[in-house]
Short mmCIF file of C-alpha atoms and ligand atoms in Angstrom, two decimals:
data_model
loop_
_atom_site.label_atom_id
_atom_site.label_comp_id
_atom_site.label_asym_id
_atom_site.label_seq_id
_atom_site.Cartn_x
_atom_site.Cartn_y
_atom_site.Cartn_z
CA MET A 1 22.10 -28.94 -8.19
CA LYS A 2 20.93 -27.72 -4.79
CA ILE A 3 22.83 -29.19 -1.83
CA LEU A 4 21.87 -28.72 1.81
CA GLY A 5 25.08 -28.59 3.88
CA ILE A 6 25.14 -29.46 7.59
CA GLU A 7 28.21 -28.66 9.70
CA THR A 8 28.45 -29.55 13.40
CA SER A 9 32.06 -30.70 13.86
CA CYS A 10 32.93 -28.32 16.71
CA ASP A 11 30.84 -25.77 18.62
CA GLU A 12 29.04 -24.14 15.66
CA THR A 13 25.87 -25.43 14.01
CA GLY A 14 25.80 -24.36 10.37
CA VAL A 15 23.19 -25.21 7.75
CA ALA A 16 23.17 -23.77 4.23
CA VAL A 17 21.78 -24.35 0.75
CA VAL A 18 24.31 -23.96 -2.06
CA GLN A 19 23.68 -24.30 -5.78
CA ASP A 20 26.34 -25.97 -7.94
CA GLY A 21 29.03 -25.60 -5.29
CA THR A 22 29.28 -21.82 -5.60
CA LYS A 23 25.98 -19.91 -5.29
CA ILE A 24 24.76 -19.47 -1.73
CA LEU A 25 20.96 -19.62 -1.52
CA SER A 26 20.99 -19.46 2.28
CA ASN A 27 23.48 -19.73 5.13
CA SER A 28 22.29 -20.12 8.69
CA LEU A 29 24.57 -20.35 11.73
CA ALA A 30 23.96 -20.92 15.44
CA THR A 31 26.90 -20.39 17.73
CA SER A 32 27.31 -21.36 21.36
CA ALA A 33 30.34 -19.06 21.84
CA ASP A 34 28.87 -17.37 24.95
CA MET A 35 28.64 -20.71 26.73
CA HIS A 36 32.35 -21.35 26.05
CA ILE A 37 33.40 -17.89 27.26
CA ALA A 38 32.05 -18.84 30.68
CA SER A 39 33.99 -22.15 30.74
CA GLY A 40 37.18 -20.66 29.21
CA GLY A 41 37.04 -23.08 26.25
CA ILE A 42 34.81 -25.72 24.67
CA ILE A 43 33.48 -28.52 26.87
CA PRO A 44 32.58 -31.09 24.16
CA GLU A 45 29.59 -32.55 26.01
CA ASN A 46 28.05 -29.09 26.52
CA ALA A 47 28.63 -28.12 22.88
CA ALA A 48 26.87 -31.27 21.61
CA ARG A 49 23.91 -30.87 23.97
CA GLU A 50 23.40 -27.30 22.72
CA GLN A 51 23.64 -28.49 19.10
CA VAL A 52 20.85 -31.04 19.68
CA LYS A 53 18.61 -28.09 20.59
CA VAL A 54 19.54 -25.81 17.70
CA VAL A 55 20.12 -28.12 14.72
CA ILE A 56 16.47 -28.38 13.57
CA PRO A 57 15.67 -24.65 14.02
CA THR A 58 18.89 -23.80 12.12
CA LEU A 59 17.91 -26.20 9.34
CA SER A 60 14.38 -24.71 9.10
CA LYS A 61 15.90 -21.23 8.94
CA ALA A 62 18.20 -22.24 6.07
CA LEU A 63 15.30 -23.69 4.06
CA ASN A 64 13.10 -20.65 4.76
CA GLN A 65 15.87 -18.22 3.78
CA ALA A 66 16.33 -20.09 0.49
CA ASP A 67 12.53 -20.22 0.09
CA LEU A 68 12.72 -23.98 -0.50
CA ARG A 69 11.00 -27.07 0.85
CA ILE A 70 13.12 -30.09 1.77
CA ASP A 71 11.71 -32.00 -1.25
CA SER A 72 13.45 -29.56 -3.65
CA ILE A 73 16.88 -30.42 -2.20
CA ASP A 74 18.95 -32.69 -4.50
CA ALA A 75 21.42 -33.97 -1.88
CA ILE A 76 22.35 -33.55 1.77
CA ALA A 77 26.02 -32.96 2.61
CA VAL A 78 27.12 -33.50 6.17
CA THR A 79 30.47 -33.30 7.97
CA TYR A 80 31.53 -36.81 9.08
CA GLY A 81 34.93 -35.71 10.48
CA PRO A 82 37.37 -34.64 11.73
CA GLY A 83 35.85 -33.10 14.85
CA LEU A 84 34.32 -33.74 18.25
CA ILE A 85 32.48 -37.06 18.23
CA GLY A 86 29.35 -35.86 20.09
CA SER A 87 29.03 -32.79 17.88
CA LEU A 88 29.62 -34.75 14.66
CA LEU A 89 26.90 -37.23 15.61
CA VAL A 90 24.31 -34.47 15.99
CA GLY A 91 24.71 -33.34 12.37
CA LEU A 92 25.22 -36.84 11.04
CA GLU A 93 22.11 -38.36 12.65
CA THR A 94 20.01 -35.38 11.54
CA ALA A 95 21.21 -35.79 7.95
CA LYS A 96 20.74 -39.57 7.99
CA ALA A 97 17.18 -39.25 9.33
CA ILE A 98 16.19 -36.82 6.56
CA SER A 99 17.94 -38.90 3.91
CA PHE A 100 16.10 -42.04 5.07
CA ALA A 101 12.69 -40.38 5.47
CA LYS A 102 12.75 -38.36 2.24
CA GLY A 103 14.93 -40.55 0.03
CA ILE A 104 17.40 -37.70 -0.56
CA PRO A 105 20.98 -38.82 -1.38
CA LEU A 106 23.59 -38.29 1.33
CA ILE A 107 27.15 -36.98 0.73
CA PRO A 108 29.40 -37.47 3.78
CA THR A 109 31.90 -34.60 3.61
CA ASN A 110 35.33 -34.01 5.15
CA HIS A 111 35.53 -30.82 7.21
CA LEU A 112 39.07 -30.02 5.98
CA TYR A 113 37.97 -30.06 2.35
CA GLY A 114 35.06 -27.85 3.43
CA HIS A 115 37.60 -25.20 4.46
CA ILE A 116 39.42 -25.49 1.12
CA TYR A 117 36.23 -25.38 -0.98
CA ALA A 118 35.02 -22.28 0.87
CA ALA A 119 37.29 -20.51 -1.65
CA TYR A 120 34.84 -21.39 -4.46
CA LEU A 121 31.79 -19.84 -2.75
CA GLU A 122 30.45 -16.71 -4.49
CA ASN A 123 33.82 -16.39 -6.24
CA THR A 124 33.76 -15.31 -9.89
CA ASN A 125 37.49 -16.04 -10.04
CA PRO A 126 37.74 -19.49 -8.34
CA PRO A 127 41.00 -21.40 -7.71
CA VAL A 128 42.74 -23.05 -10.68
CA PHE A 129 44.64 -26.36 -10.20
CA PRO A 130 47.31 -27.00 -9.13
CA TYR A 131 47.25 -24.80 -6.03
CA LEU A 132 48.61 -24.92 -2.50
CA ALA A 133 46.03 -24.84 0.30
CA LEU A 134 46.81 -23.74 3.84
CA VAL A 135 44.13 -25.09 6.17
CA VAL A 136 44.55 -23.25 9.42
CA SER A 137 41.96 -23.76 12.13
CA GLY A 138 41.52 -24.59 15.81
CA GLY A 139 42.55 -28.21 15.26
CA HIS A 140 44.61 -28.17 12.03
CA THR A 141 47.51 -26.41 10.37
CA ASP A 142 48.17 -28.20 7.09
CA LEU A 143 49.76 -27.41 3.75
CA VAL A 144 48.23 -29.52 0.98
CA LEU A 145 48.85 -29.51 -2.73
CA MET A 146 45.56 -29.71 -4.61
CA LYS A 147 46.38 -31.25 -8.00
CA ASN A 148 42.72 -31.70 -8.92
CA HIS A 149 39.46 -32.49 -7.10
CA THR A 150 40.62 -36.01 -6.21
CA LYS A 151 44.45 -35.89 -6.24
CA VAL A 152 45.77 -34.28 -3.10
CA GLU A 153 49.24 -34.37 -1.53
CA TYR A 154 50.12 -33.46 2.07
CA ILE A 155 53.14 -31.13 1.99
CA GLY A 156 53.66 -30.22 5.62
CA GLY A 157 52.06 -28.78 8.70
CA THR A 158 52.26 -28.46 12.43
CA ARG A 159 54.08 -31.11 14.43
CA ASP A 160 52.28 -30.16 17.64
CA ASP A 161 49.59 -27.52 18.31
CA ALA A 162 47.47 -25.99 15.56
CA ALA A 163 47.85 -22.25 14.95
CA GLY A 164 44.28 -21.64 16.19
CA GLU A 165 45.05 -23.63 19.32
CA ALA A 166 48.12 -21.39 19.87
CA PHE A 167 45.86 -18.32 19.64
CA ASP A 168 43.26 -19.88 21.96
CA LYS A 169 45.73 -21.08 24.60
CA THR A 170 47.87 -17.92 24.73
CA ALA A 171 44.66 -15.85 24.88
CA ARG A 172 43.61 -17.84 27.90
CA LEU A 173 46.99 -17.15 29.56
CA LEU A 174 46.32 -13.43 29.00
CA GLY A 175 42.85 -13.74 30.54
CA LEU A 176 41.09 -13.22 27.18
CA PRO A 177 37.86 -15.01 26.17
CA TYR A 178 37.40 -17.92 23.71
CA PRO A 179 37.85 -17.88 20.72
CA GLY A 180 41.34 -16.52 21.30
CA GLY A 181 42.22 -15.47 17.72
CA PRO A 182 39.86 -12.52 17.40
CA ALA A 183 40.50 -11.55 21.06
CA ILE A 184 44.32 -11.45 20.58
CA SER A 185 43.92 -9.44 17.34
CA ALA A 186 41.64 -6.90 18.98
CA LEU A 187 44.04 -6.37 21.89
CA ALA A 188 47.10 -6.27 19.59
CA ARG A 189 45.61 -3.24 17.81
CA ASP A 190 46.35 -1.17 20.97
CA SER A 191 50.11 -1.83 20.60
CA GLN A 192 52.81 -0.47 18.28
CA GLY A 193 54.71 -3.77 18.69
CA GLY A 194 58.39 -4.50 19.23
CA LYS A 195 58.27 -4.75 23.06
CA TYR A 196 58.48 -8.54 23.33
CA LYS A 197 60.28 -11.16 21.25
CA LEU A 198 58.81 -14.66 21.09
CA PRO A 199 60.45 -17.68 19.41
CA ARG A 200 59.61 -18.70 15.85
CA PRO A 201 60.49 -22.42 16.01
CA MET A 202 61.35 -24.25 12.79
CA LEU A 203 61.26 -21.03 10.76
CA ASP A 204 64.42 -22.04 8.89
CA SER A 205 64.10 -25.83 9.24
CA GLY A 206 64.28 -26.35 5.48
CA ASP A 207 61.05 -28.37 5.35
CA PHE A 208 57.41 -27.26 5.38
CA ASP A 209 56.61 -28.30 8.93
CA MET A 210 55.75 -25.92 11.74
CA SER A 211 55.64 -25.90 15.53
CA PHE A 212 53.50 -23.72 17.79
CA SER A 213 53.65 -25.37 21.22
CA GLY A 214 56.80 -23.47 22.28
CA LEU A 215 54.92 -20.22 21.90
CA LYS A 216 52.51 -21.22 24.63
CA THR A 217 55.37 -22.07 27.00
CA ALA A 218 57.19 -18.79 26.21
CA VAL A 219 54.03 -16.77 26.90
CA ARG A 220 53.40 -18.70 30.12
CA THR A 221 56.95 -17.91 31.32
CA ILE A 222 56.36 -14.16 30.76
CA VAL A 223 52.92 -14.23 32.41
CA VAL A 224 53.99 -16.11 35.57
CA GLU A 225 57.08 -13.93 36.10
CA LYS A 226 55.14 -10.71 36.42
CA SER A 227 51.52 -9.59 36.53
CA LEU A 228 51.09 -7.65 33.26
CA ASN A 229 49.19 -4.38 32.97
CA THR A 230 46.81 -3.73 30.06
CA GLU A 231 49.48 -2.05 27.94
CA GLU A 232 51.95 -4.91 28.43
CA LYS A 233 49.22 -7.44 27.61
CA ALA A 234 48.54 -5.58 24.35
CA ASP A 235 52.29 -5.60 23.53
CA LEU A 236 52.45 -9.34 24.17
CA ALA A 237 49.27 -9.98 22.13
CA TRP A 238 50.87 -8.04 19.25
CA GLU A 239 53.94 -10.30 19.34
CA ILE A 240 51.86 -13.50 19.63
CA GLU A 241 49.93 -12.57 16.49
CA GLU A 242 53.13 -11.53 14.72
CA ALA A 243 54.95 -14.79 15.58
CA ILE A 244 52.05 -17.03 14.44
CA VAL A 245 51.54 -15.06 11.23
CA ASP A 246 55.31 -15.00 10.49
CA LEU A 247 55.52 -18.79 10.72
CA LEU A 248 52.42 -19.41 8.61
CA VAL A 249 53.36 -16.93 5.88
CA SER A 250 57.01 -17.99 5.69
CA LYS A 251 56.29 -21.73 5.40
CA THR A 252 53.37 -21.31 3.00
CA VAL A 253 55.23 -19.02 0.60
CA LYS A 254 58.34 -21.24 0.73
CA ALA A 255 56.22 -24.31 -0.07
CA ALA A 256 54.37 -22.58 -2.92
CA THR A 257 57.68 -21.39 -4.42
CA HIS A 258 59.22 -24.85 -4.07
CA LEU A 259 56.20 -26.49 -5.72
CA LYS A 260 56.09 -23.78 -8.41
CA VAL A 261 52.35 -23.24 -7.95
CA LYS A 262 50.80 -19.95 -9.02
CA GLU A 263 47.96 -19.90 -6.49
CA ILE A 264 47.57 -20.18 -2.73
CA VAL A 265 44.19 -20.82 -1.08
CA LEU A 266 43.64 -20.12 2.61
CA GLY A 267 40.89 -21.77 4.66
CA GLY A 268 39.90 -22.27 8.29
CA GLY A 269 39.11 -19.96 11.19
CA VAL A 270 42.61 -18.48 11.52
CA SER A 271 42.46 -17.27 7.90
CA ALA A 272 39.91 -14.70 9.13
CA ASN A 273 42.95 -12.96 10.67
CA LEU A 274 43.57 -9.59 8.98
CA LYS A 275 47.33 -9.54 9.54
CA LEU A 276 47.67 -13.02 8.01
CA ARG A 277 45.53 -11.96 5.02
CA GLU A 278 47.62 -8.84 4.42
CA LYS A 279 51.05 -10.39 4.95
CA ILE A 280 50.48 -13.45 2.78
CA SER A 281 49.01 -11.38 -0.04
CA ASN A 282 52.03 -9.05 0.09
CA SER A 283 54.61 -11.87 0.35
CA PHE A 284 53.52 -14.06 -2.58
CA SER A 285 53.95 -12.97 -6.18
CA GLY A 286 51.13 -15.23 -7.42
CA LYS A 287 47.42 -15.19 -6.63
CA VAL A 288 46.17 -15.58 -3.04
CA ILE A 289 42.52 -16.58 -2.58
CA ILE A 290 41.02 -16.10 0.88
CA PRO A 291 37.27 -16.51 1.50
CA LYS A 292 35.31 -13.78 3.25
CA PRO A 293 35.81 -14.05 7.05
CA GLU A 294 32.32 -15.57 7.56
CA PHE A 295 33.34 -18.44 5.25
CA SER A 296 36.77 -18.85 6.91
CA THR A 297 35.26 -19.98 10.19
CA ASP A 298 33.00 -23.06 10.32
CA ASN A 299 29.77 -22.84 8.31
CA GLY A 300 27.33 -25.08 6.42
CA ALA A 301 27.93 -23.50 2.99
CA MET A 302 31.52 -24.77 2.74
CA ILE A 303 30.31 -28.33 3.38
CA ALA A 304 27.65 -28.08 0.65
CA GLY A 305 30.33 -26.60 -1.66
CA ALA A 306 32.91 -29.32 -1.04
CA ALA A 307 30.26 -32.02 -1.47
CA TYR A 308 29.34 -30.70 -4.93
CA PHE A 309 32.92 -30.90 -6.22
CA LYS A 310 33.88 -34.14 -4.50
CA ASN A 311 30.40 -35.69 -4.75
CA LYS A 312 30.58 -39.20 -3.28
CA ARG A 313 27.01 -40.27 -2.58
CA VAL A 314 26.55 -42.99 0.01
CA SER A 315 23.50 -44.82 1.34
CA TRP A 316 22.52 -43.31 4.71
CA ASP A 317 23.16 -46.60 6.58
CA LYS A 318 26.81 -46.68 5.40
CA VAL A 319 27.76 -43.33 6.96
CA THR A 320 29.68 -43.14 10.24
CA ALA A 321 31.47 -40.38 12.10
CA ASN A 322 35.28 -40.28 12.01
CA PRO A 323 36.65 -37.81 14.60
CA SER A 324 40.22 -38.11 13.26
CA ALA A 325 39.53 -38.15 9.49
CA GLY A 326 42.41 -36.90 7.33
CA TYR A 327 42.58 -35.75 3.69
O1 KG4 B 401 37.78 -23.33 11.40
P1 KG4 B 401 37.31 -22.97 12.75
O2 KG4 B 401 36.10 -22.06 12.84
O3 KG4 B 401 37.00 -24.25 13.59
C1 KG4 B 401 37.82 -25.38 13.53
O4 KG4 B 401 37.71 -26.14 12.54
O5 KG4 B 401 38.67 -25.49 14.43
O6 KG4 B 401 38.55 -22.30 13.50
C2 KG4 B 401 38.48 -21.88 14.82
C3 KG4 B 401 39.81 -21.25 15.19
C4 KG4 B 401 39.92 -20.86 16.67
O7 KG4 B 401 41.15 -21.33 17.15
C5 KG4 B 401 39.90 -19.33 16.63
O8 KG4 B 401 40.65 -18.74 17.68
C6 KG4 B 401 40.52 -19.04 15.28
O9 KG4 B 401 40.01 -20.04 14.43
N1 KG4 B 401 40.14 -17.72 14.74
C7 KG4 B 401 41.03 -16.74 14.51
C8 KG4 B 401 40.29 -15.62 14.05
N2 KG4 B 401 38.96 -15.99 14.01
C9 KG4 B 401 38.90 -17.28 14.42
N3 KG4 B 401 42.37 -16.70 14.70
C10 KG4 B 401 43.00 -15.55 14.40
N4 KG4 B 401 42.36 -14.43 13.96
C11 KG4 B 401 41.02 -14.42 13.78
N5 KG4 B 401 40.41 -13.31 13.34
ZN1 ZN B 402 36.85 -25.69 10.90
#
């Protein structure tokens, strides 16, 4: 079954064709990152306006790469939420128009499941139920127990900022560009670490919840007290990355041990982080599945993949955007 996946929940425009939820026939991505560097973060209206321009060319590219015509597509998967309303509508209206015009079934797909199902893409050793998923992105930091494709239990997560948001906001305080995660990591590589100590709130709280907003305040306090030189900024970036990774790894491994699951799956933009990948793999005795970095961040293939496994077809006129959709 060939599914065309369309993802426009935030600033990226991703379109891909995936066969049977795992085999990528094409994966096309248009990013407006440069525009957001200039504004120091995403301005939703600007992101959506750019997506209106690039969605059709990105879709044509995906079909060309797969060497397919739209008539050979079995279903169209599209992100309906969570995300920015303007951006979601661009993908959703495109998908609905094609579905209506060509009579191709539509599968509205949840972005968060997209991040989890990225672990099945091009993976000869895919996840086995039950497993614990850590979805860690710019807007979410959630621990969910995946019992099977339909039974899912929320285990814990952030009570305030998402981990990606913590990277983005502290990066901004250090004068680094958006997205903050890769920028903090790159700068942290110039430091040996150990020069600053930031708080790790809720590390020993006994539950599986997390908190990242205090990190932002702690970094702000350091930055306003003294103008930092490049070396000090690198030392602080090192500690920011360390603190975020410590919290994520500690809570995830504790939850997996408590639940007695043998596998952990990581998804979402922050799971592209090399330190997180290394530390979680070294801290858990079971299997850790992390998609390739290009499938950690937003893309169309993960939406086509999730749609295949969760497959809920809906008539195009019944589909609406839900910016705050949950699991
Ligand atoms: O999943 P994603 O592409 O979009 C959302 O659904 O939000 O995640 C974007 C987030 C941003 O906060 C970005 O700073 C973070 O992922 N990110 C990273 C890395 N690459 C992207 N954070 C840490 N290390 C990275 N290498
Ligand atoms: Zn995402």
